[in-house]
Each structure stands twice: as C-alpha cells, then as structure tokens.
Coordinates of C-alpha atoms and ligand atoms in Angstrom, one line a residue:
X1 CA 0.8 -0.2 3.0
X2 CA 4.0 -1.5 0.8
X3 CA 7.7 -0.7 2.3
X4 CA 10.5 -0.8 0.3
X5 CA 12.8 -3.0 2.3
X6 CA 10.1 -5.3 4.5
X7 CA 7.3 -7.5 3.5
X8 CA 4.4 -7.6 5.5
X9 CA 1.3 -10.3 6.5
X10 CA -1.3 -10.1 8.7
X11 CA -2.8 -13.5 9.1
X12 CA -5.4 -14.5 12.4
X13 CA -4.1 -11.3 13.6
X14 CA -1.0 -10.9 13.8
X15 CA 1.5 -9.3 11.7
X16 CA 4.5 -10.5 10.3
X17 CA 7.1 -8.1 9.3
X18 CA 9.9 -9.6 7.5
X19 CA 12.6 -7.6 6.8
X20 CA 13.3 -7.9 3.2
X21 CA 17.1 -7.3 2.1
X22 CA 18.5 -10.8 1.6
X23 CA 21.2 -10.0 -0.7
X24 CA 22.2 -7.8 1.9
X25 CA 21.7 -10.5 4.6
X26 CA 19.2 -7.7 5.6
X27 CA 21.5 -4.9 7.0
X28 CA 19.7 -2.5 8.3
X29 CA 19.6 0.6 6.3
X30 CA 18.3 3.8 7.5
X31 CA 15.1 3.6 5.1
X32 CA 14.6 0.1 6.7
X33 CA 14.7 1.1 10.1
X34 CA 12.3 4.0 9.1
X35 CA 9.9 1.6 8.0
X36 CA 10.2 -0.6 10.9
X37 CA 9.1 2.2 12.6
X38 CA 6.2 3.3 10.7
X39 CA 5.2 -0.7 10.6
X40 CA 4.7 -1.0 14.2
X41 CA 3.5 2.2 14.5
X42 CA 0.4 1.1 11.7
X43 CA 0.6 -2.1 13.4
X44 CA -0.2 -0.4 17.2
X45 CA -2.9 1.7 15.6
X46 CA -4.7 -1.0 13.6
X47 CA -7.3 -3.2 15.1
X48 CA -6.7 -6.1 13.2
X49 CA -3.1 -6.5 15.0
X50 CA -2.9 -8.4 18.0
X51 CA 0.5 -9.2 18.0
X52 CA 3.8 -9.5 15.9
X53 CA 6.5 -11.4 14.4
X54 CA 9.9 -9.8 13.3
X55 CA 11.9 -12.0 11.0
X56 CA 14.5 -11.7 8.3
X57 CA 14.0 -12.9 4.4
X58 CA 16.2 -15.8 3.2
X59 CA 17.6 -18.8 5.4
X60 CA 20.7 -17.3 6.1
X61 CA 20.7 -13.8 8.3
X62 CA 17.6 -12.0 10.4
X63 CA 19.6 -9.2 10.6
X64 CA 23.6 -8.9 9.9
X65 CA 23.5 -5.5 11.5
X66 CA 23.0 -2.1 10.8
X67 CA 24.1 -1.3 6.6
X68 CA 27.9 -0.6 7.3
X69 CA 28.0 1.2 3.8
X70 CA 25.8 3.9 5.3
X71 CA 28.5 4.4 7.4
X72 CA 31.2 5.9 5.6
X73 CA 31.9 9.7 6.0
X74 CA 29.8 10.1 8.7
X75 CA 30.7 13.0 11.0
X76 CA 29.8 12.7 15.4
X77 CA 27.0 14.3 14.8
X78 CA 25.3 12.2 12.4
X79 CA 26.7 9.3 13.9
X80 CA 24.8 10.3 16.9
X81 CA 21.7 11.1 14.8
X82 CA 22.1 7.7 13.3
X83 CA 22.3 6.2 16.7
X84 CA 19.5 8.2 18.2
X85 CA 17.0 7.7 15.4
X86 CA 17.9 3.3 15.6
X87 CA 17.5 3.8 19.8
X88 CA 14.0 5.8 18.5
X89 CA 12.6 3.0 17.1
X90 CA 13.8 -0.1 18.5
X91 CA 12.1 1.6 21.7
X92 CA 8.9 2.0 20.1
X93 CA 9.0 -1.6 19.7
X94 CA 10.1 -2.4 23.1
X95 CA 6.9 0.0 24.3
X96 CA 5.0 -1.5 21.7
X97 CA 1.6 -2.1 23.6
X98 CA 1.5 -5.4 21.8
X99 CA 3.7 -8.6 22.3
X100 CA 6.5 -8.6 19.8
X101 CA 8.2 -11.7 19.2
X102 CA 11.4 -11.7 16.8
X103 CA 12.2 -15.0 15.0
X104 CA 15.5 -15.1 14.8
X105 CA 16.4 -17.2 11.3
X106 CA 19.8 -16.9 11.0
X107 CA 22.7 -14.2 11.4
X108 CA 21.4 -11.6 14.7
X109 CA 24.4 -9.5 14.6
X110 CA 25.3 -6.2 15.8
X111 CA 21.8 -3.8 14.7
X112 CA 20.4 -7.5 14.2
X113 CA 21.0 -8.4 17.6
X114 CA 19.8 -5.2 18.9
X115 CA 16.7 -5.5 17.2
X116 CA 15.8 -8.7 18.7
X117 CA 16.4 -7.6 21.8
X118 CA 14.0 -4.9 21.2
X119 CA 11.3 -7.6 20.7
X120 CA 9.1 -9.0 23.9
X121 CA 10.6 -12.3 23.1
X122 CA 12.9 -14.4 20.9
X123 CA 12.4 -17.5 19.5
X124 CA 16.1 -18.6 17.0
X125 CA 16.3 -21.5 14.5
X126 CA 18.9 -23.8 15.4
X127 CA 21.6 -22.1 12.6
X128 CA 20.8 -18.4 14.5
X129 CA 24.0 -16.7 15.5
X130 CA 24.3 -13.2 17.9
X131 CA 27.0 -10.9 18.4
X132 CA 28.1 -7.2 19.3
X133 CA 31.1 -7.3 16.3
X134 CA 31.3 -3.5 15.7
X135 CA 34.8 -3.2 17.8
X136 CA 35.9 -5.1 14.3
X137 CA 34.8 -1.3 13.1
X138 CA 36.2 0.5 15.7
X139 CA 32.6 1.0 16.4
X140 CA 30.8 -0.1 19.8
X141 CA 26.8 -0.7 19.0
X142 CA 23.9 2.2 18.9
X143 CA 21.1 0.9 18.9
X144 CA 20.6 0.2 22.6
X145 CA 22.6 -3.1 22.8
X146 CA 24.9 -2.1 25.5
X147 CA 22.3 -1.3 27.9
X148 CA 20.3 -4.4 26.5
X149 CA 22.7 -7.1 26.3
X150 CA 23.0 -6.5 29.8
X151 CA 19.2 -7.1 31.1
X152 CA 18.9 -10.6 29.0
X153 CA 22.4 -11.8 30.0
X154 CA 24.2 -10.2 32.9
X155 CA 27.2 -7.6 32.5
X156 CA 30.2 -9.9 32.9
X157 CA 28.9 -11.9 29.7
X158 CA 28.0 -8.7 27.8
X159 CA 31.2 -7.1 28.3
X160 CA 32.8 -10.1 26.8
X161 CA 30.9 -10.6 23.9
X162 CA 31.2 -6.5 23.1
X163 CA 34.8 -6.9 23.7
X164 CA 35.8 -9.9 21.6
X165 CA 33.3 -9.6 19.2
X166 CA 32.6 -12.9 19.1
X167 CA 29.6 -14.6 18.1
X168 CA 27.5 -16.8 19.9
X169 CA 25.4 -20.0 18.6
X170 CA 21.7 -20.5 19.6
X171 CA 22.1 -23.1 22.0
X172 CA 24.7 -20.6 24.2
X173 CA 22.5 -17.6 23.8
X174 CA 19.4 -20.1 25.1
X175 CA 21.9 -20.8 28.1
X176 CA 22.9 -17.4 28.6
X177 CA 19.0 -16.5 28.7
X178 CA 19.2 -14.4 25.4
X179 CA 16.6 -16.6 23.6
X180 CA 13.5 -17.7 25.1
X181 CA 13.9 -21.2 22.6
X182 CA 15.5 -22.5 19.9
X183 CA 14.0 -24.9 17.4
X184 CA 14.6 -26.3 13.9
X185 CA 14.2 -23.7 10.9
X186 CA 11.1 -25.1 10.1
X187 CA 9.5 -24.7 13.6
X188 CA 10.6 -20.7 14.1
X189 CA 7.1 -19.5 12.9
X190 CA 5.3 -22.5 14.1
X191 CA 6.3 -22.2 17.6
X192 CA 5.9 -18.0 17.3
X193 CA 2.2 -19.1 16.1
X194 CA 1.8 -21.1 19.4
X195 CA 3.6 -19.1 21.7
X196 CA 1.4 -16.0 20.3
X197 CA -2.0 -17.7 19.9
X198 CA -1.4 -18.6 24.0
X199 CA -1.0 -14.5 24.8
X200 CA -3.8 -13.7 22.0
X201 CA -6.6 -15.9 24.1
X202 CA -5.5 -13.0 27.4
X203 CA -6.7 -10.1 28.0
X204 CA -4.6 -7.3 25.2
X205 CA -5.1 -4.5 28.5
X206 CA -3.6 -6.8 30.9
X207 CA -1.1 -8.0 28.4
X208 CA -0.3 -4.3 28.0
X209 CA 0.2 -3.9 31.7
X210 CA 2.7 -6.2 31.7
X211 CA 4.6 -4.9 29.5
X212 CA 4.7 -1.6 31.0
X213 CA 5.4 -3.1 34.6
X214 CA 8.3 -4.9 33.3
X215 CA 9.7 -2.3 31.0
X216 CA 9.2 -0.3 34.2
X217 CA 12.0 -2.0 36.2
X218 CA 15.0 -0.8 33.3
X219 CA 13.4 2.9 33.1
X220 CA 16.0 5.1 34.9
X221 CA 13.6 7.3 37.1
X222 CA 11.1 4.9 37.0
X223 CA 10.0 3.1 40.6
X224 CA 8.7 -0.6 38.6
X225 CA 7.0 -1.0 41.9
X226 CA 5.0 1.6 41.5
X227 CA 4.4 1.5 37.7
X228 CA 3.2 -1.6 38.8
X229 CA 0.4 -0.5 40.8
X230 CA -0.7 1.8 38.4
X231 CA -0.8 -0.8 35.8
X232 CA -2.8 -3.3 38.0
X233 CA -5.0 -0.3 39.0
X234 CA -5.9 0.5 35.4
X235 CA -6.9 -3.3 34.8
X236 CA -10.4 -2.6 37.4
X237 CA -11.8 -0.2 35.1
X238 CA -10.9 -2.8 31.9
X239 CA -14.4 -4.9 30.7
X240 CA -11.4 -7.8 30.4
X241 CA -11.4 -7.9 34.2
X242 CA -15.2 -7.9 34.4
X243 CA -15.5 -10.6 31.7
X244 CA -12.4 -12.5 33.3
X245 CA -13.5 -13.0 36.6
X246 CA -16.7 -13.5 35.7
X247 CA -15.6 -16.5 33.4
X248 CA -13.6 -17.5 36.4
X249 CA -16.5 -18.0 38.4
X250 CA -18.8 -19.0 36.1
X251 CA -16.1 -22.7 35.1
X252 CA -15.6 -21.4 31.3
X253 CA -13.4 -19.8 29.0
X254 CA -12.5 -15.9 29.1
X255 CA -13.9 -14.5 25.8
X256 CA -11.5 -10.5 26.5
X257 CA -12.7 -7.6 23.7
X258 CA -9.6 -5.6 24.7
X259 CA -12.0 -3.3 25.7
Ligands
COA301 N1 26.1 -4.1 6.2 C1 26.1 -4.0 4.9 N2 26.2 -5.1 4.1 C2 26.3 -6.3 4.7 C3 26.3 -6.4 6.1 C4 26.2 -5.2 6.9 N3 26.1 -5.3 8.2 N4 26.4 -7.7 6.4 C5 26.5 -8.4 5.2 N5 26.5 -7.5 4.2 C6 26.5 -7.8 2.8 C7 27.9 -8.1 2.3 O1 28.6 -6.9 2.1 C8 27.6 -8.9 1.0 O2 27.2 -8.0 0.0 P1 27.8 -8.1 -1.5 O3 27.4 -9.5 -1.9 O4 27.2 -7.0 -2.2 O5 29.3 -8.0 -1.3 C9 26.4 -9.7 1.4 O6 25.8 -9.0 2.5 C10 26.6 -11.1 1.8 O7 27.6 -11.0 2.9 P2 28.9 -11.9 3.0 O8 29.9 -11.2 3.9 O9 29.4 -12.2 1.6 O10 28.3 -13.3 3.6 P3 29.2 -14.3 4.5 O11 28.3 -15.5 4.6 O12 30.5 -14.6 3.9 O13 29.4 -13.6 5.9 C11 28.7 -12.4 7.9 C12 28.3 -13.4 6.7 C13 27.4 -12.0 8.6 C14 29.7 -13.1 8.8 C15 29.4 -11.2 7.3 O14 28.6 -10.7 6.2 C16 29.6 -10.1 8.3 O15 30.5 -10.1 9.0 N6 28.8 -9.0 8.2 C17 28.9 -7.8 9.0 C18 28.5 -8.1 10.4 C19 28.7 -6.9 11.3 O16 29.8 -6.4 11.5 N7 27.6 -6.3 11.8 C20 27.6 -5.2 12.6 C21 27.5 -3.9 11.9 S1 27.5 -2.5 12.9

C-alpha cells in the first residue's frame, strides 16, 4: 500500500514506517496521522510483520509536532476532535500487539514526542531533542503526552518540561528514563535491528502478553495484577509454550510459530 506522507519497508520482518514530510521537519498533519493509523493497522493484520520501527525522513526532525498550520480557526470542538482522533491512534500503537520501537533521528517535539512515547520503546540518535513546547501556542499537548510524560519520567519532571517548554537533549531524556538508548546517527536503525531481532527469536503470544500486562498497570479500571493472570493464563493454551519448554528441556533453541 503507498501513503501520501510515510514511506514504508518491510525487510526480515519488520516494518519500517518512516514518516515522510522533511520539508516540514515532518509535522504531523491530520492525513499523516491517518495513515499512521491505517499502517499499523495493515501492519497488525499482516503476517509478514513481526515488529516495527517508527522514524522520521531527513537527519534533522522525527517529528517537530503536530502541523501547527492545521491549527488555525479551529473551534473546541474540532480541537477536541483533532485531539481525540491523535489519542485514537497513538493508542492503537501503544496496543499494538507487536513491539513498536520509534527511532528517534532528530527533533521529537510536541505530537513528535507524543508519538514516541506511543512506541514500546525508543532508541534517539545523539542530535535527538524532546519537548512539550505548545504553551509557546497557548496550547498544552493532545495527543496523550500529559498522561504519558508522566509514566516514562515522573510528574515533578513532566510538569516542568510542559510548563517551560523547554527541550531536552538525548543524553537528559536517557537520564530521565525517556529513552531506552542513545547512539550515533548511524547506529539508530542498527541498534533497532538488534534490539528487535532479540524480541523476534521470543515467542509473538508471549510478547503480546506482555504488552498487555504492562499497558495493564496505566488503564484506569484496570487491576494490572489481574490482567496479568489472564495474560499468563492464555500463554498454556499457546503451541509457543509447548515448543518453549520443550526446547528448554530438550538443551536447544526455541523455534515459536506464533501460533
Ligand atoms: N508544524 C508545521 N510546520 C512546522 C512545524 C510544525 N510543528 N515544525 C516545523 N515546521 C516547518 C516550518 O514552518 C518550516 O516550514 P517553511 O520552510 O515552509 O517555513 C520548516 O518546517 C522548517 O522549520 P524551521 O522552523 O525553519 O526549522 P528550524 O531548524 O529553524 O527550527 C524547530 C526547528 C523544530 C525548533 C522549529 O521548527 C519549531 O519550533 N517547530 C515547532 C515545534 C512545536 O511547537 N511543536 C509542537 C506543535 S503543537
């Protein structure tokens, strides 16, 4: 399938999406989020897909936030639409039943920012930069990243950086526990590769399960503990569990079907 704003690979399955405005230091635009949507949708659905990499074209920007040019005129109800339909999606890939890593090459601001902290995990180039700037709009953020900013690096950090709309380099956001590592521009989709190729070798249910479980804990209504027994449950009645135990005690490697 061809998008009009995002470029898309799959190679030893997994898909890279790379979100494809550069001259727009790849501001989210509605259509782009809509696409983001339908690409992890396809991407859930599709066989071939065992895991994903979100990343922005160019060297300069993964995301420099939601298209402020889209903004103008709006009224508080399509504001809120605009909001709800950003929260849609970047859920979706937060549910997503595969790991989704962002690579984060470069500006992660506002929408940006919220998009990577959508992902499973994040991986930043050295030059990578976050921030929550919309109070320079008289905006606060939409897309989820005042509940999210929160989980990854604790409220008396977040509240600052929504505040002062400051931005943040990739070594603080690896102290502050918003990245998961930060490497040289030419080692984002390298290390991606190796961190995904380590969850590809597991078992997809049981890498599933986790993701539910853990999602589990921020879910308002939602006791984690006992999503968590549900999700280990399920994994009994998963050939991966058969064929894992049995490679277990047999001394050799796990071959899981996902089935
Ligand atoms: N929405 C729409 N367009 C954006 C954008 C955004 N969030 N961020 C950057 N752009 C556009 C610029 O308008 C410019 O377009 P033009 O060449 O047609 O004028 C182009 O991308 C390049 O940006 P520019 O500002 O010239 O680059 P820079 O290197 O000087 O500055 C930033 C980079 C990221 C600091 C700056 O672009 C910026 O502050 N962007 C907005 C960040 C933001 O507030 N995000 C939250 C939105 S809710």
């Amino acid at each position: 399938m061809t998008f009009e704003n995002l470029l898309t690979t799959i190679e030893n399955a997994i898909l890279t999406i790379t979100i494809n405005r550069p001259d727009k230091l790849n501001a989210l635009n509605k259509k782009t989020v809509e696409e983001i949507g339908i690409a992890i949708r396809n991407a859930e659905a599709n066989t071939d897909v065992k895991a994903i990499i979100i990343t922005g074209a160019g060297p300069k920007s993964f995301v420099a936030g939601a298209d402020i040019a889209e903004f103008v005129g709006l009224s508080v109800e399509q504001g809120k639409a605009l909001a709800q339909a950003g929260q849609d999606v970047f859920r979706q890939i937060e549910n997503c039943a595969k790991p989704v890593i962002a690579a984060v090459n470069g500006f992660a601001l506002g929408g940006g920012c919220e998009l990577s902290m959508a992902c499973h995990l994040r991986i930043a180039s050295d030059n990578a930069k976050f921030g929550q700037p919309e109070v320079n709009l008289g905006l606060i953020a939409g897309y989820g990243g005042t509940q999210r900013l929160i989980q990854y690096i604790g409220k008396t950090k977040a509240l600052e950086l929504h505040m002062t709309a400051d931005m943040i380099n990739a070594e603080q956001a690896l102290s502050l526990g918003l990245v998961n590592y930060v490497v040289a521009p030419n080692q984002l989709i390298p290390k991606c590769l190796e961190i995904l190729e380590k969850i590809k070798a597991k078992s997809p249910k049981a890498i599933t399960g986790v993701i539910n479980s853990v999602n589990a804990y921020f879910e308002n209504g939602v006791n984690g503990f006992d999503a968590e027994i549900n999700e280990f449950g399920k994994c009994f009645a998963t050939e991966d569990f058969k064929e894992g135990t049995a490679a277990f005690l047999e001394k050799r490697k796990a071959n899981f079907t996902g089935k």
